[in-house]
Amino acid sequence: MSDEHARRRGASRRPPVRQVVALGRGTLDMIDALGRAGLFLMLSCLGIPSREGIRLWLRQMHFVGVMSLAIVLVSGLFIGMVLALQGYTILVDFGAEDALGQMVALSLLRELAPVVSALLFAGRAGSALTAEIGLMKATEQLTSMEMIGVDPLRRVIAPRLWAGFVSLPLLTIGFSVVGIWGGYLVGVEWLGVFEGSYWSNMQGSVGFVADIGNGLVKSLVFAMVVTWIAVFQGYDLIPTSEGISRATTRTVVYSSLAILGLDFVLTAMMFGEIG
Amino acid sequence: MKRSKIMEFGVGLFMLAGILGLVFLGLRVSGLGNGVGGDTFTLNANFANIGGLKVRSKVTVAGVQVGQVTGIELDPKWYDARVTMAIDSKLEGQLPRDSTAAILTAGLLGEQYVGLSLGGAPDTLKDGDTIRDTQQALVLEELIQQFVSNMVKN
């Protein structure tokens, strides 16, 4: 009786053991990757930038920031216009269309500008960074740099990281400005909200530190996360054509999830307490 | 070399545009420039109820902004709200002592602000003085309650 019991238990224990082993391996792999990513971030960001480093950074600013300007500004314009249109149709029922400026500005500054610019940035610049660095790795350019004594972390990675950190907050500012202007075009010029109340309600409710400052903090956090993920995925991929395509996809997926998840956490921390 | 100069110029413009955008947001959207710049003097007023008045709310005379609310606290002596205001120093020694302060609402659902109405007394309010005659904020619920109880009485 007890023999049979033990045998049955032994038989049923084997598959779970394998799964537990797999779980353990997965966890160790994850911690390993996190550690590598952290070390990677630290090693690339530290170090005094040389004159050459600033030139490299400028080139990346051009690619990551200036070239993303068009898509971010156009999206911002349309989002501001849609917000004004939607907001107007709801607010006009309560006779509160004067609060349109406040609604447009607050939703842009607090949420939409940081999140949407970061998502666009991940799609436009993040994926390109991953693919570029991945191809460098696949064609062994990074290894060759190491062989001639150039540190690829400082030469290739650091300028891209810093370019991302600086340009996303700037893009977010552009998004907000253009969005508020788009809201003005639709709300004031088209739907006939009184111009004075559009701006004065906005000024009465938007706080410089509470809304604009917190929005910028958000976009700075997103910038760090997105650029870090993009660059690390490129640096850490399996150097084959399939590996590059996988890593590019992972960059966009991980960045988007990280942006949306972090956005909730940051919002809860910044605006969570009522008042 | 030429190409790199154009690129650097583009990045410079980009950074400049970002900073200008931030200035625009600060001044035009959050209305930082609207606060009274320069020298101010302090006035206090006690209100029975401040409604939705907040720090940084406007203080106006005849609808023109002359200052802003800098502090709101509960006065433990009378259990009413003590509102501290920073007023443009050009008005120091200009506001009569019997001026009144009322909490008003911009529009039906707009923000609340302090409106000062000038009195006629010869002596004037100085830095740190308290406005005696105040009118509390209009609270919609109280108004409706009064209206309903009057209806029942009649």
mmCIF file of C-alpha atoms in Angstrom, chain A residues 59-210:
data_model
loop_
_atom_site.group_PDB
_atom_site.id
_atom_site.type_symbol
_atom_site.label_atom_id
_atom_site.label_comp_id
_atom_site.label_asym_id
_atom_site.label_seq_id
_atom_site.Cartn_x
_atom_site.Cartn_y
_atom_site.Cartn_z
ATOM 1 C CA ARG A 59 25.393 62.907 -35.453
ATOM 2 C CA GLN A 60 23.143 60.612 -33.407
ATOM 3 C CA MET A 61 21.084 63.590 -32.219
ATOM 4 C CA HIS A 62 20.505 64.363 -35.862
ATOM 5 C CA PHE A 63 19.432 60.825 -36.645
ATOM 6 C CA VAL A 64 17.457 60.086 -33.472
ATOM 7 C CA GLY A 65 16.058 63.533 -32.695
ATOM 8 C CA VAL A 66 15.845 65.772 -35.733
ATOM 9 C CA MET A 67 14.718 63.016 -38.080
ATOM 10 C CA SER A 68 11.944 61.985 -35.636
ATOM 11 C CA LEU A 69 10.680 65.537 -35.418
ATOM 12 C CA ALA A 70 8.352 65.301 -38.416
ATOM 13 C CA ILE A 71 6.432 62.220 -37.315
ATOM 14 C CA VAL A 72 6.163 63.443 -33.716
ATOM 15 C CA LEU A 73 4.950 66.910 -34.673
ATOM 16 C CA VAL A 74 2.405 65.666 -37.198
ATOM 17 C CA SER A 75 1.031 63.150 -34.686
ATOM 18 C CA GLY A 76 0.912 65.860 -32.031
ATOM 19 C CA LEU A 77 -1.041 68.170 -34.304
ATOM 20 C CA PHE A 78 -3.629 65.541 -35.129
ATOM 21 C CA ILE A 79 -3.961 64.334 -31.544
ATOM 22 C CA GLY A 80 -4.490 67.902 -30.331
ATOM 23 C CA MET A 81 -7.103 68.462 -33.011
ATOM 24 C CA VAL A 82 -8.939 65.234 -32.216
ATOM 25 C CA LEU A 83 -8.864 66.005 -28.490
ATOM 26 C CA ALA A 84 -10.415 69.404 -29.089
ATOM 27 C CA LEU A 85 -13.084 67.978 -31.366
ATOM 28 C CA GLN A 86 -14.009 65.140 -29.017
ATOM 29 C CA GLY A 87 -13.786 67.323 -25.940
ATOM 30 C CA TYR A 88 -15.960 69.986 -27.494
ATOM 31 C CA THR A 89 -18.803 67.613 -28.364
ATOM 32 C CA ILE A 90 -18.847 66.334 -24.766
ATOM 33 C CA LEU A 91 -18.292 69.643 -22.967
ATOM 34 C CA VAL A 92 -20.849 71.545 -25.027
ATOM 35 C CA ASP A 93 -23.600 69.357 -23.559
ATOM 36 C CA PHE A 94 -22.793 70.806 -20.137
ATOM 37 C CA GLY A 95 -22.284 74.302 -21.452
ATOM 38 C CA ALA A 96 -18.680 73.997 -20.325
ATOM 39 C CA GLU A 97 -16.893 74.402 -23.665
ATOM 40 C CA ASP A 98 -14.854 77.167 -22.045
ATOM 41 C CA ALA A 99 -12.940 74.435 -20.220
ATOM 42 C CA LEU A 100 -11.733 73.025 -23.559
ATOM 43 C CA GLY A 101 -8.280 74.592 -23.280
ATOM 44 C CA GLN A 102 -7.815 73.144 -19.834
ATOM 45 C CA MET A 103 -8.844 69.678 -20.980
ATOM 46 C CA VAL A 104 -6.630 69.696 -24.063
ATOM 47 C CA ALA A 105 -3.591 71.065 -22.232
ATOM 48 C CA LEU A 106 -3.828 68.795 -19.214
ATOM 49 C CA SER A 107 -4.402 65.606 -21.158
ATOM 50 C CA LEU A 108 -1.551 66.453 -23.516
ATOM 51 C CA LEU A 109 0.972 67.554 -20.920
ATOM 52 C CA ARG A 110 0.288 64.860 -18.359
ATOM 53 C CA GLU A 111 -0.353 61.805 -20.482
ATOM 54 C CA LEU A 112 -0.527 61.927 -24.226
ATOM 55 C CA ALA A 113 2.601 63.858 -25.098
ATOM 56 C CA PRO A 114 5.037 61.758 -23.020
ATOM 57 C CA VAL A 115 3.411 58.409 -23.848
ATOM 58 C CA VAL A 116 2.646 58.863 -27.541
ATOM 59 C CA SER A 117 5.997 60.505 -28.315
ATOM 60 C CA ALA A 118 7.768 57.676 -26.512
ATOM 61 C CA LEU A 119 5.799 55.051 -28.452
ATOM 62 C CA LEU A 120 6.546 56.783 -31.752
ATOM 63 C CA PHE A 121 10.155 57.186 -30.714
ATOM 64 C CA ALA A 122 10.415 53.473 -29.941
ATOM 65 C CA GLY A 123 9.010 52.638 -33.355
ATOM 66 C CA ARG A 124 10.921 55.241 -35.340
ATOM 67 C CA ALA A 125 14.292 55.500 -33.590
ATOM 68 C CA GLY A 126 14.458 52.524 -31.223
ATOM 69 C CA SER A 127 14.001 49.846 -33.848
ATOM 70 C CA ALA A 128 16.509 51.551 -36.136
ATOM 71 C CA LEU A 129 19.074 51.687 -33.339
ATOM 72 C CA THR A 130 18.643 47.990 -32.635
ATOM 73 C CA ALA A 131 18.959 47.022 -36.281
ATOM 74 C CA GLU A 132 21.987 49.255 -36.829
ATOM 75 C CA ILE A 133 23.916 48.001 -33.826
ATOM 76 C CA GLY A 134 22.785 44.443 -34.547
ATOM 77 C CA LEU A 135 24.142 44.632 -38.070
ATOM 78 C CA MET A 136 27.399 46.067 -36.752
ATOM 79 C CA LYS A 137 27.633 43.064 -34.478
ATOM 80 C CA ALA A 138 26.687 40.582 -37.186
ATOM 81 C CA THR A 139 29.320 41.977 -39.557
ATOM 82 C CA GLU A 140 31.826 41.914 -36.692
ATOM 83 C CA GLN A 141 32.467 45.632 -36.751
ATOM 84 C CA LEU A 142 32.189 45.764 -32.971
ATOM 85 C CA THR A 143 34.761 43.002 -32.555
ATOM 86 C CA SER A 144 37.120 44.710 -35.009
ATOM 87 C CA MET A 145 36.837 47.932 -33.031
ATOM 88 C CA GLU A 146 37.841 46.088 -29.888
ATOM 89 C CA MET A 147 40.789 44.592 -31.739
ATOM 90 C CA ILE A 148 42.146 47.976 -32.787
ATOM 91 C CA GLY A 149 41.702 49.201 -29.217
ATOM 92 C CA VAL A 150 38.544 51.266 -29.588
ATOM 93 C CA ASP A 151 35.924 50.612 -26.948
ATOM 94 C CA PRO A 152 32.649 50.025 -28.854
ATOM 95 C CA LEU A 153 30.652 50.889 -25.744
ATOM 96 C CA ARG A 154 32.050 54.407 -25.775
ATOM 97 C CA ARG A 155 32.380 54.801 -29.530
ATOM 98 C CA VAL A 156 29.075 53.284 -30.700
ATOM 99 C CA ILE A 157 26.753 52.868 -27.740
ATOM 100 C CA ALA A 158 27.297 55.921 -25.553
ATOM 101 C CA PRO A 159 26.512 58.574 -28.226
ATOM 102 C CA ARG A 160 23.300 56.759 -29.113
ATOM 103 C CA LEU A 161 22.213 56.457 -25.488
ATOM 104 C CA TRP A 162 22.841 60.119 -24.748
ATOM 105 C CA ALA A 163 21.178 61.204 -27.969
ATOM 106 C CA GLY A 164 18.064 59.282 -26.946
ATOM 107 C CA PHE A 165 18.069 60.691 -23.407
ATOM 108 C CA VAL A 166 18.242 64.269 -24.683
ATOM 109 C CA SER A 167 16.028 64.119 -27.733
ATOM 110 C CA LEU A 168 12.890 62.415 -26.415
ATOM 111 C CA PRO A 169 12.100 65.107 -23.805
ATOM 112 C CA LEU A 170 12.638 67.744 -26.503
ATOM 113 C CA LEU A 171 10.330 65.854 -28.850
ATOM 114 C CA THR A 172 7.745 65.634 -26.069
ATOM 115 C CA ILE A 173 7.826 69.404 -25.617
ATOM 116 C CA GLY A 174 7.317 69.804 -29.355
ATOM 117 C CA PHE A 175 4.412 67.363 -29.247
ATOM 118 C CA SER A 176 2.676 69.323 -26.471
ATOM 119 C CA VAL A 177 3.173 72.690 -28.129
ATOM 120 C CA VAL A 178 1.897 71.526 -31.502
ATOM 121 C CA GLY A 179 -0.968 69.611 -29.863
ATOM 122 C CA ILE A 180 -2.128 72.650 -27.928
ATOM 123 C CA TRP A 181 -1.916 74.691 -31.114
ATOM 124 C CA GLY A 182 -3.950 72.008 -32.928
ATOM 125 C CA GLY A 183 -6.544 72.172 -30.154
ATOM 126 C CA TYR A 184 -6.609 75.923 -30.597
ATOM 127 C CA LEU A 185 -7.135 75.587 -34.365
ATOM 128 C CA VAL A 186 -10.090 73.248 -33.975
ATOM 129 C CA GLY A 187 -11.584 74.645 -30.779
ATOM 130 C CA VAL A 188 -11.202 78.372 -31.326
ATOM 131 C CA GLU A 189 -10.843 78.872 -35.062
ATOM 132 C CA TRP A 190 -13.298 76.233 -36.202
ATOM 133 C CA LEU A 191 -15.791 75.498 -33.409
ATOM 134 C CA GLY A 192 -15.856 79.018 -32.026
ATOM 135 C CA VAL A 193 -14.795 78.608 -28.417
ATOM 136 C CA PHE A 194 -13.956 82.053 -27.022
ATOM 137 C CA GLU A 195 -10.220 82.543 -27.414
ATOM 138 C CA GLY A 196 -9.750 84.277 -24.069
ATOM 139 C CA SER A 197 -11.344 81.456 -22.118
ATOM 140 C CA TYR A 198 -9.359 78.845 -24.053
ATOM 141 C CA TRP A 199 -6.084 80.322 -22.822
ATOM 142 C CA SER A 200 -7.137 81.650 -19.417
ATOM 143 C CA ASN A 201 -8.774 78.397 -18.290
ATOM 144 C CA MET A 202 -5.613 76.630 -19.394
ATOM 145 C CA GLN A 203 -3.394 79.034 -17.494
ATOM 146 C CA GLY A 204 -5.587 78.775 -14.428
ATOM 147 C CA SER A 205 -5.304 75.020 -14.220
ATOM 148 C CA VAL A 206 -1.883 74.063 -15.589
ATOM 149 C CA GLY A 207 0.912 74.174 -13.056
ATOM 150 C CA PHE A 208 4.440 74.586 -14.357
ATOM 151 C CA VAL A 209 6.051 72.097 -12.005
ATOM 152 C CA ALA A 210 3.020 69.909 -11.317
#
